[in-house]
């Protein structure tokens, strides 16, 4: 086998990771908990060939160069080292959603790249080992390796990976994403992670995480949306509080971000059970049960600042497909 | 003397106070630093008369009742106790700006009420004593008693009052207020203060205040806008980080709040020296030098979410006027 194709979903974290204790190894400062997003997919084909002189990468039909290319090559090098091969690869990756806007394209991207690169190299790997590998490429990618709801814990290179806490079919939760900005964000998550510890709130948030994580885990286990949603909303606000008070200060929000946040709270007061969370970007993820997703979607589309809406249920983990991209 | 009229300005704090160590006495959890706003005024006339059966209060031509009335009567009672009188009063107060929207109407209101009530009762009082009295009515009112730039320190009822750190003519600073919402805010500052300590960031912000205060003081003393502005912007974001992570969470911002914040940062990147701060409300106070105020005002008026703009230089302290309102 010299060629393999994998499919992965990005994930939305209910308790997010912000700040790294080891930047090279992507070891996070705190555990995180997420759900894969079935409606958003990345498909990636990797092929090694002796004839290739250089790794060639295209994402969404655009050739990749510069730091993005370096990062992908470094990841291929990890796999080549494990497999004991030296051949260069062709990598083609396609997303069904815009990249770099806080929809976690690097999570699905590195999850899919990891599995495709590993299998094309003829390696077999446990889910845990694959999650660990994906983490080395992009931290939150490790959470897109198992299916459904996943928890990323561990504080060493060997122990830091994500495991499933509930399969996709456990709970008909929906993430209704209000996309308020399609353009890539001005400050990457990697840069943001580096600034995290300059915030005077950094330590206080880390100290709060165990409580939030425990509430969010309980919410998932008991299928209790209010329990999960309150924790997720609080964690997102804490995260953005850290970002805003970093030096330099990061303000990922746009006017429509606040429009959606205020709307979600007003709807909740009216009895519609919906909660928000926000990644390192301006888009707002609205969490609700499947039965309310249509209503939430309609209301979001009626807000002036919302450009598009994506509704997603819990997604599977990364897996192979025989539908190669080339 | 049975009748007196006083004029006062609200103030904008560069380092704000949030959270009280004594709610009854309005003793703040941290020192704060502000500038009076010359363009915004409250005029208040107080008259005691044996014939009055009950304190009668009107603000902006509306009779006041309920908790707002109770609070004003409690303040008049403080003055009556000091003066040894028992007569009821008529109080008429007029603002040239909307109340309850984070433009600090209670600061100018209680500063003007304090001076008018004291003088109408025939009392003489030092500025420090008057500031302390105003504080008992509404915390930040003590900062509107001295003129120009004022610092509120002290942690007991006797020592907690504001003093001038620079007179109005010290520095031609401007506060260009982008009013994005005229309606009263949903959660009062008093309620917000009470929630402050429920935020996991509360202690971290308090620990940060000395550094921010020292930078802001230095900015004023050296007339260094960047030094003052960076501290003010950081403190405002820290404050709103505390508010957003309180339980329940307070989100005072509107979409246009973020529109102005992002615009101010973009303008600064273009070389226009302007910084923002935000009180417990959605309006954004843009700090710049007098020479840039026209440009900042024009740009703010061109933002879709800005309803009106008020430009203010440093204002005087509370003072008497013979222009009685009745």
XYZ file of C-alpha atoms in Angstrom:
652
model
C 0.000 0.000 0.000
C 1.449 3.357 -1.078
C -1.743 5.362 -1.188
C -4.530 5.869 1.315
C -7.416 8.240 1.866
C -8.972 9.206 5.178
C -12.029 11.173 6.225
C -12.192 13.177 9.440
C -14.417 15.739 11.098
C -13.410 18.823 13.019
C -14.633 18.957 16.589
C -16.215 21.545 18.809
C -14.809 21.644 22.309
C -17.158 22.146 25.244
C -14.141 22.665 27.479
C -11.344 24.050 25.370
C -7.606 23.944 25.587
C -5.745 27.236 25.557
C -2.068 27.433 26.253
C 0.561 24.722 25.905
C 3.034 23.388 28.411
C 5.171 22.098 25.525
C 4.794 23.860 22.236
C 6.880 21.452 20.149
C 4.924 18.448 21.388
C 1.536 20.191 21.568
C 1.058 19.264 25.190
C -1.893 21.294 26.436
C -2.072 23.205 29.688
C -5.456 21.640 30.451
C -7.655 18.675 29.481
C -10.409 19.293 26.944
C -13.669 17.683 25.896
C -15.300 17.818 22.492
C -17.736 16.418 19.960
C -16.908 15.621 16.354
C -18.998 17.518 13.817
C -20.567 15.121 11.326
C -21.573 17.787 8.805
C -18.056 19.127 8.346
C -15.561 16.863 6.666
C -11.985 16.824 5.518
C -10.911 14.173 3.028
C -7.198 13.644 2.539
C -5.299 11.338 0.190
C -1.621 10.600 0.711
C 0.579 8.757 -1.748
C 4.295 8.036 -1.380
C 6.311 7.602 -4.554
C 10.039 7.151 -5.129
C 9.724 9.494 -8.123
C 8.626 12.500 -6.090
C 11.427 14.964 -5.328
C 9.551 16.967 -2.742
C 6.332 16.622 -0.755
C 3.585 18.241 -2.805
C 0.515 19.420 -0.911
C -2.719 20.919 -2.106
C -5.593 21.966 0.148
C -8.895 22.880 -1.432
C -7.265 22.849 -4.873
C -4.568 25.363 -3.885
C -0.878 24.402 -3.709
C 0.413 24.820 -0.164
C 3.751 26.466 0.600
C 5.487 28.308 3.426
C 4.834 27.546 7.100
C 1.705 25.477 6.330
C 3.757 23.241 4.042
C 6.563 22.983 6.619
C 4.081 21.835 9.228
C 2.629 19.129 6.999
C 6.062 17.919 5.914
C 7.134 17.721 9.563
C 4.116 15.512 10.152
C 4.872 13.292 7.164
C 8.435 13.025 8.507
C 7.083 11.650 11.784
C 5.240 8.939 9.878
C 8.202 8.215 7.576
C 10.436 7.830 10.622
C 8.001 5.334 12.149
C 7.693 3.414 8.890
C 11.372 3.570 8.012
C 10.693 5.018 4.572
C 12.113 8.049 2.861
C 9.824 8.571 -0.117
C 8.247 11.939 -0.702
C 4.461 12.171 -0.817
C 1.682 13.795 -2.693
C -1.022 15.066 -0.350
C -4.382 16.285 -1.550
C -6.946 17.487 0.945
C -10.430 18.863 0.497
C -12.680 20.481 3.108
C -16.402 21.059 2.734
C -16.163 24.210 4.886
C -13.967 27.334 5.022
C -10.576 26.962 6.674
C -8.957 29.276 9.210
C -12.154 30.763 10.597
C -12.351 28.890 13.848
C -14.153 25.889 12.345
C -11.181 23.790 13.394
C -9.930 22.801 9.966
C -6.533 21.936 11.399
C -8.148 19.362 13.708
C -9.855 17.425 10.923
C -6.925 18.115 8.612
C -4.281 16.583 10.835
C -6.545 13.712 11.900
C -7.150 12.767 8.268
C -3.530 13.373 7.304
C -2.330 11.156 10.152
C -4.453 8.175 9.215
C -3.876 8.506 5.471
C -0.116 8.954 5.895
C 0.137 6.029 8.312
C -1.853 3.632 6.157
C -0.186 4.676 2.908
C 3.100 3.870 4.639
C 1.799 0.405 5.434
C 1.629 0.943 9.200
C -1.021 -0.319 11.588
C -1.722 1.852 14.596
C -4.087 1.735 17.565
C -6.600 4.540 17.955
C -4.633 5.834 20.933
C -1.376 5.866 18.997
C -3.048 7.578 16.057
C -4.587 10.188 18.354
C -1.186 10.815 19.885
C 0.354 11.185 16.429
C -2.388 13.563 15.279
C -1.784 15.662 18.401
C 1.833 16.147 17.398
C 0.610 17.700 14.149
C -2.094 19.892 15.627
C -3.157 19.652 19.251
C -6.922 19.409 18.917
C -6.610 16.987 15.978
C -6.174 14.221 18.557
C -9.809 14.743 19.575
C -11.005 14.072 16.018
C -9.492 10.573 15.968
C -11.998 8.703 18.163
C -15.688 8.997 17.271
C -18.426 10.941 19.006
C -17.587 12.681 22.271
C -13.925 12.649 23.187
C -11.742 13.628 26.115
C -8.132 14.689 25.709
C -6.053 14.189 28.825
C -2.473 13.374 29.737
C 0.558 15.502 30.341
C 3.429 13.736 28.641
C 4.117 12.951 25.009
C 3.320 9.290 25.707
C 0.091 9.818 27.629
C -1.414 12.831 25.887
C -4.159 11.663 23.530
C -7.944 11.594 23.270
C -10.308 8.771 24.080
C -13.979 8.339 23.408
C -16.286 9.113 26.332
C -19.488 8.425 24.377
C -20.172 7.224 20.817
C -22.007 9.471 18.310
C -25.293 7.619 18.804
C -25.211 8.229 22.573
C -26.885 11.638 22.272
C -28.693 13.514 19.533
C -26.961 16.782 20.293
C -26.650 19.446 17.605
C -24.086 22.118 17.012
C -25.776 24.838 14.966
C -22.879 26.977 13.809
C -23.604 30.619 13.073
C -20.908 31.580 10.581
C -20.467 35.342 10.880
C -17.171 35.632 9.041
C -15.740 33.477 6.259
C -12.368 35.174 6.051
C -9.399 33.654 7.878
C -8.759 35.100 11.318
C -6.000 37.673 11.777
C -4.199 35.807 14.561
C -3.708 32.048 14.320
C -4.545 29.725 17.185
C -0.861 28.799 17.454
C 0.051 32.414 18.128
C -2.861 32.704 20.527
C -1.743 29.650 22.511
C 1.666 31.261 22.895
C 0.120 34.441 24.309
C -2.187 32.643 26.741
C 0.184 32.790 29.690
C 0.584 36.568 29.352
C -2.990 36.978 30.566
C -3.489 37.669 34.281
C -6.501 35.336 34.035
C -4.575 32.379 32.637
C -3.960 30.604 35.942
C -7.471 31.341 37.208
C -9.012 29.751 34.129
C -6.799 26.656 34.447
C -7.863 26.350 38.068
C -11.510 26.536 36.979
C -11.240 23.881 34.272
C -11.638 20.782 36.491
C -15.030 22.048 37.703
C -16.165 22.923 34.173
C -14.882 19.641 32.802
C -16.639 17.632 35.454
C -19.925 19.452 34.780
C -19.574 19.016 31.010
C -18.746 15.303 31.357
C -21.762 14.824 33.572
C -23.892 16.723 31.068
C -22.848 14.349 28.304
C -23.219 11.210 30.395
C -26.714 12.184 31.602
C -27.685 13.824 28.304
C -28.368 16.981 30.309
C -28.136 19.926 27.906
C -28.381 22.624 30.589
C -25.525 21.032 32.547
C -23.321 20.734 29.465
C -24.391 24.057 27.966
C -23.803 26.153 31.064
C -20.327 24.703 31.443
C -19.536 25.194 27.752
C -20.781 28.777 27.746
C -18.843 29.609 30.906
C -15.682 28.026 29.547
C -15.943 29.921 26.256
C -16.350 33.230 28.078
C -13.427 32.405 30.356
C -11.328 31.522 27.309
C -12.150 34.765 25.545
C -11.537 36.625 28.800
C -8.026 35.158 28.756
C -7.573 36.081 25.086
C -8.780 39.656 25.541
C -6.429 40.222 28.461
C -3.391 38.647 26.830
C -0.601 41.024 25.895
C -1.091 41.863 23.098
C -4.824 41.537 23.563
C -6.711 39.187 21.238
C -10.266 40.061 20.330
C -11.569 37.356 18.018
C -15.160 38.576 18.217
C -17.017 40.480 15.543
C -20.199 42.518 16.117
C -22.295 39.579 14.950
C -20.583 37.329 17.492
C -22.174 39.396 20.235
C -25.428 39.611 18.302
C -25.667 35.814 18.362
C -24.576 35.544 22.000
C -27.220 38.033 23.115
C -29.845 36.352 20.922
C -29.080 32.903 22.349
C -29.520 34.203 25.886
C -32.762 35.958 24.969
C -34.096 32.783 23.317
C -33.197 30.804 26.403
C -35.203 33.229 28.528
C -38.121 32.527 26.190
C -37.781 28.800 26.856
C -35.737 27.623 23.875
C -32.948 25.498 25.292
C -29.795 26.600 23.491
C -26.276 27.501 24.657
C -23.307 28.983 22.879
C -19.618 28.328 22.692
C -16.956 30.135 20.661
C -13.565 28.857 19.505
C -10.580 31.029 18.600
C -12.571 32.884 15.969
C -15.737 34.945 15.549
C -18.233 32.177 14.733
C -20.718 31.059 17.358
C -21.548 27.401 17.946
C -25.062 26.996 19.305
C -25.695 23.779 21.205
C -29.192 22.331 21.329
C -31.075 19.061 21.037
C -31.949 17.673 17.602
C -35.594 18.621 18.031
C -34.747 22.298 18.490
C -32.119 22.536 15.771
C -34.557 23.598 13.051
C -35.924 26.426 15.168
C -32.432 27.562 16.186
C -31.272 27.450 12.572
C -34.241 29.535 11.387
C -33.736 32.126 14.098
C -30.024 32.357 13.409
C -30.632 32.872 9.690
C -32.876 35.817 10.567
C -30.065 37.631 12.387
C -28.525 40.325 10.204
C -24.903 39.423 10.959
C -25.154 35.686 10.307
C -23.768 34.788 6.891
C -24.525 31.082 6.903
C -25.558 28.315 9.258
C -24.232 24.773 9.470
C -26.085 22.184 11.533
C -24.100 19.223 12.723
C -24.751 16.174 14.834
C -22.080 14.034 16.539
C -19.606 12.693 14.012
C -17.594 9.514 13.687
C -13.886 9.270 14.246
C -11.296 9.342 11.495
C -11.607 6.419 9.058
C -10.367 5.180 5.723
C -12.245 5.437 2.468
C -11.468 3.973 -0.922
C -12.610 7.164 -2.641
C -9.158 8.562 -3.382
C -8.871 12.192 -4.436
C -6.373 11.385 -7.227
C -30.067 79.015 53.338
C -32.760 76.403 52.651
C -32.210 75.969 48.931
C -29.081 75.256 46.899
C -28.226 74.083 43.409
C -25.137 72.177 42.341
C -23.629 71.149 39.017
C -21.583 67.984 38.574
C -20.152 65.879 35.786
C -20.061 62.122 35.503
C -16.602 60.626 35.188
C -14.979 57.995 33.047
C -12.688 55.651 34.936
C -9.400 54.570 33.351
C -9.005 51.998 36.095
C -12.444 51.000 37.271
C -13.826 49.700 40.502
C -15.785 46.456 40.399
C -16.851 44.677 43.530
C -17.335 46.099 47.008
C -15.847 45.045 50.311
C -18.716 46.793 52.112
C -21.930 47.193 50.190
C -23.706 49.438 52.695
C -20.787 51.861 52.856
C -19.803 51.560 49.175
C -16.242 50.618 50.023
C -14.645 49.389 46.814
C -12.518 46.296 46.407
C -9.893 48.302 44.524
C -8.738 51.901 43.972
C -9.881 53.651 40.806
C -8.801 56.581 38.666
C -10.990 58.762 36.477
C -11.580 61.999 34.606
C -14.668 64.170 34.915
C -16.544 64.666 31.657
C -17.108 68.366 31.010
C -19.716 67.885 28.286
C -22.072 65.826 30.434
C -23.755 67.632 33.302
C -26.227 67.017 36.055
C -27.834 70.014 37.743
C -29.649 69.397 41.011
C -31.604 71.746 43.244
C -32.483 70.818 46.818
C -34.830 72.776 49.049
C -35.859 71.878 52.601
C -39.199 73.138 53.807
C -41.117 72.522 57.018
C -44.287 72.294 54.958
C -43.183 69.248 52.944
C -44.621 65.966 54.213
C -42.356 63.699 52.195
C -39.207 64.066 50.119
C -40.324 64.787 46.552
C -37.848 63.950 43.802
C -37.982 64.469 40.066
C -35.229 63.484 37.637
C -35.456 64.703 34.065
C -39.002 65.901 34.712
C -40.224 62.495 35.916
C -41.334 61.901 39.519
C -39.068 59.323 41.144
C -40.427 56.474 43.277
C -39.471 52.995 44.400
C -35.850 51.961 45.059
C -34.422 55.049 43.317
C -36.430 57.276 45.660
C -35.402 55.218 48.705
C -31.761 55.655 47.771
C -32.057 59.428 47.442
C -34.005 59.746 50.691
C -31.352 57.698 52.474
C -28.790 60.165 51.196
C -30.825 63.177 52.308
C -31.155 61.491 55.707
C -27.344 61.377 55.990
C -27.210 65.121 55.405
C -30.131 65.847 57.735
C -28.419 63.830 60.458
C -25.234 65.857 60.015
C -27.154 69.141 60.027
C -29.504 68.174 62.811
C -32.584 69.025 60.768
C -35.669 67.040 60.056
C -37.352 68.924 57.221
C -38.352 67.103 54.076
C -36.917 68.278 50.792
C -37.863 68.901 47.229
C -35.190 67.624 44.835
C -35.185 68.417 41.148
C -32.421 67.078 38.935
C -31.787 67.406 35.222
C -29.222 65.574 33.097
C -28.148 66.587 29.622
C -27.533 62.925 28.695
C -29.441 59.623 28.975
C -29.388 57.919 32.377
C -28.779 54.259 33.128
C -26.776 53.465 30.003
C -23.314 53.353 31.496
C -22.749 57.103 31.162
C -22.419 57.210 34.949
C -25.454 59.326 35.731
C -25.440 58.125 39.325
C -21.925 59.537 39.771
C -22.832 63.069 38.718
C -26.255 62.687 40.304
C -24.999 61.859 43.786
C -22.139 64.372 43.561
C -24.579 67.170 42.736
C -27.146 65.939 45.260
C -24.513 65.823 48.001
C -23.338 69.393 47.524
C -26.822 70.833 47.019
C -28.243 68.983 50.032
C -25.312 69.969 52.250
C -25.423 73.660 51.324
C -29.195 73.891 51.479
C -28.892 72.528 55.004
C -26.448 75.292 55.818
C -23.435 73.016 56.265
C -19.863 73.717 55.193
C -17.808 70.707 54.175
C -14.287 70.107 52.912
C -13.863 68.556 49.459
C -12.665 65.348 51.110
C -15.697 65.183 53.378
C -18.026 65.913 50.489
C -16.358 63.195 48.381
C -16.771 60.753 51.243
C -20.438 61.693 51.601
C -21.045 61.342 47.853
C -19.433 57.889 47.996
C -21.993 56.776 50.556
C -24.722 57.617 48.038
C -23.092 56.056 44.976
C -19.530 54.766 44.995
C -18.111 56.429 41.916
C -19.853 59.731 42.755
C -16.929 60.468 45.077
C -14.694 60.798 41.999
C -16.926 63.531 40.560
C -16.403 65.792 43.574
C -12.838 67.020 42.903
C -12.112 68.518 39.474
C -10.165 67.037 36.557
C -8.409 63.715 37.115
C -9.209 62.016 40.386
C -8.038 59.006 42.352
C -10.285 57.144 44.757
C -8.407 55.223 47.424
C -8.901 54.185 51.014
C -10.441 51.157 52.615
C -12.476 52.406 55.546
C -15.519 54.648 55.715
C -13.314 57.451 57.052
C -10.512 57.170 54.506
C -12.365 56.182 51.341
C -12.767 59.269 49.134
C -11.324 60.738 45.942
C -8.656 63.402 45.570
C -7.495 65.335 42.558
C -4.334 64.040 40.886
C -4.348 66.682 38.131
C -6.623 69.662 37.392
C -8.718 69.796 34.183
C -6.249 72.137 32.476
C -3.361 69.699 33.039
C -4.075 67.757 29.862
C -6.237 68.276 26.810
C -7.496 64.717 26.782
C -10.781 63.857 25.120
C -13.318 61.166 25.782
C -15.244 60.620 22.560
C -18.190 58.517 23.665
C -19.760 56.256 21.058
C -23.329 55.819 22.288
C -24.563 52.554 20.832
C -27.618 52.114 23.040
C -29.796 54.734 24.715
C -31.992 52.323 26.621
C -31.217 51.577 30.283
C -29.131 48.473 30.807
C -30.804 45.257 31.904
C -28.608 44.695 34.975
C -27.715 47.636 37.222
C -24.156 48.309 38.314
C -25.184 47.650 41.910
C -26.265 44.134 41.002
C -23.108 43.690 38.951
C -20.884 44.717 41.856
C -22.584 42.103 43.976
C -21.847 39.386 41.396
C -18.206 40.353 40.898
C -16.803 37.933 43.459
C -18.559 34.982 41.822
C -16.160 35.278 38.886
C -13.098 33.014 38.936
C -11.200 36.028 37.540
C -12.166 38.415 40.330
C -9.058 37.929 42.458
C -6.762 37.917 39.444
C -8.109 41.265 38.279
C -7.720 42.787 41.744
C -4.149 41.572 41.806
C -3.550 43.228 38.415
C -5.013 46.603 39.400
C -1.908 48.063 41.110
C 0.108 47.625 37.900
C -2.649 49.111 35.737
C -3.199 51.961 38.173
C 0.471 52.812 38.295
C 0.661 52.840 34.469
C -2.461 54.974 34.167
C -1.242 57.444 36.811
C 2.066 57.741 35.015
C 0.221 58.247 31.713
C -1.703 61.166 33.191
C 1.301 62.711 34.919
C 3.447 62.528 31.767
C 0.536 63.242 29.406
C 1.399 59.966 27.671
C -1.725 58.764 25.870
C -0.320 55.367 24.899
C 0.646 54.647 28.502
C -2.759 55.683 29.824
C -4.713 54.189 26.927
C -3.101 50.760 27.054
C -3.776 50.505 30.768
C -7.369 51.728 30.376
C -8.088 49.310 27.531
C -6.561 46.392 29.424
C -8.494 47.240 32.572
C -11.785 47.503 30.680
C -11.244 44.099 29.070
C -10.301 42.599 32.425
C -13.421 44.115 33.953
C -15.682 42.724 31.253
C -13.865 39.397 31.538
C -14.899 39.356 35.199
C -18.465 40.329 34.312
C -18.815 37.685 31.596
C -17.571 34.942 33.919
C -19.698 35.960 36.900
C -22.494 33.601 37.832
C -24.913 34.527 36.378
C -22.812 35.829 33.529
C -23.147 39.517 32.625
C -22.679 40.508 29.012
C -23.112 44.266 28.803
C -21.829 44.457 25.221
C -23.925 44.935 22.128
C -22.806 44.132 18.563
C -21.871 47.779 18.035
C -19.695 47.678 21.158
C -17.442 45.200 19.393
C -17.736 47.133 16.137
C -16.269 50.192 17.860
C -13.593 48.194 19.705
C -12.402 46.574 16.486
C -12.537 49.915 14.654
C -10.472 51.662 17.331
C -7.789 48.994 17.093
C -7.782 49.183 13.303
C -7.486 52.988 13.414
C -4.595 52.708 15.842
C -2.819 50.399 13.409
C -3.287 53.126 10.812
C -1.581 55.632 13.112
C -4.533 57.348 14.768
C -3.797 57.345 18.474
C -7.025 56.306 20.173
C -7.873 53.799 22.915
C -11.142 52.502 24.269
C -12.650 51.844 27.632
C -16.104 50.517 28.510
C -18.060 50.938 31.734
C -20.848 48.646 32.938
C -22.837 49.199 29.762
C -22.556 48.872 25.989
C -21.210 52.341 25.125
C -17.575 52.752 24.175
C -15.458 55.637 25.451
C -12.681 56.480 23.010
C -9.699 58.276 24.524
C -7.599 60.575 22.342
C -5.913 63.958 22.366
C -7.919 67.086 21.581
C -6.326 67.380 18.137
C -7.589 63.941 17.107
C -11.067 64.224 18.587
C -12.668 65.597 15.422
C -11.298 62.759 13.327
C -12.328 60.139 15.894
C -15.808 61.652 16.129
C -16.254 61.638 12.339
C -15.105 58.051 12.043
C -17.357 56.929 14.893
C -20.362 58.619 13.316
C -19.702 56.599 10.150
C -20.021 53.278 11.986
C -23.429 51.711 11.427
C -24.025 50.801 15.067
C -23.166 54.174 16.607
C -26.307 56.127 17.472
C -24.689 59.325 18.705
C -21.317 60.680 19.748
C -20.462 62.930 22.683
C -17.054 64.580 22.882
C -15.867 65.621 26.290
C -12.751 67.199 27.750
C -11.741 67.093 31.427
C -14.444 68.598 33.615
C -14.466 70.572 36.845
C -15.513 69.209 40.178
C -18.927 69.664 41.703
C -19.804 73.324 42.376
C -22.680 75.570 43.318
C -24.670 77.651 40.907
C -27.331 80.269 41.546
C -29.395 79.006 38.616
C -31.958 77.098 40.649
C -34.227 74.676 38.840
C -37.320 75.854 40.723
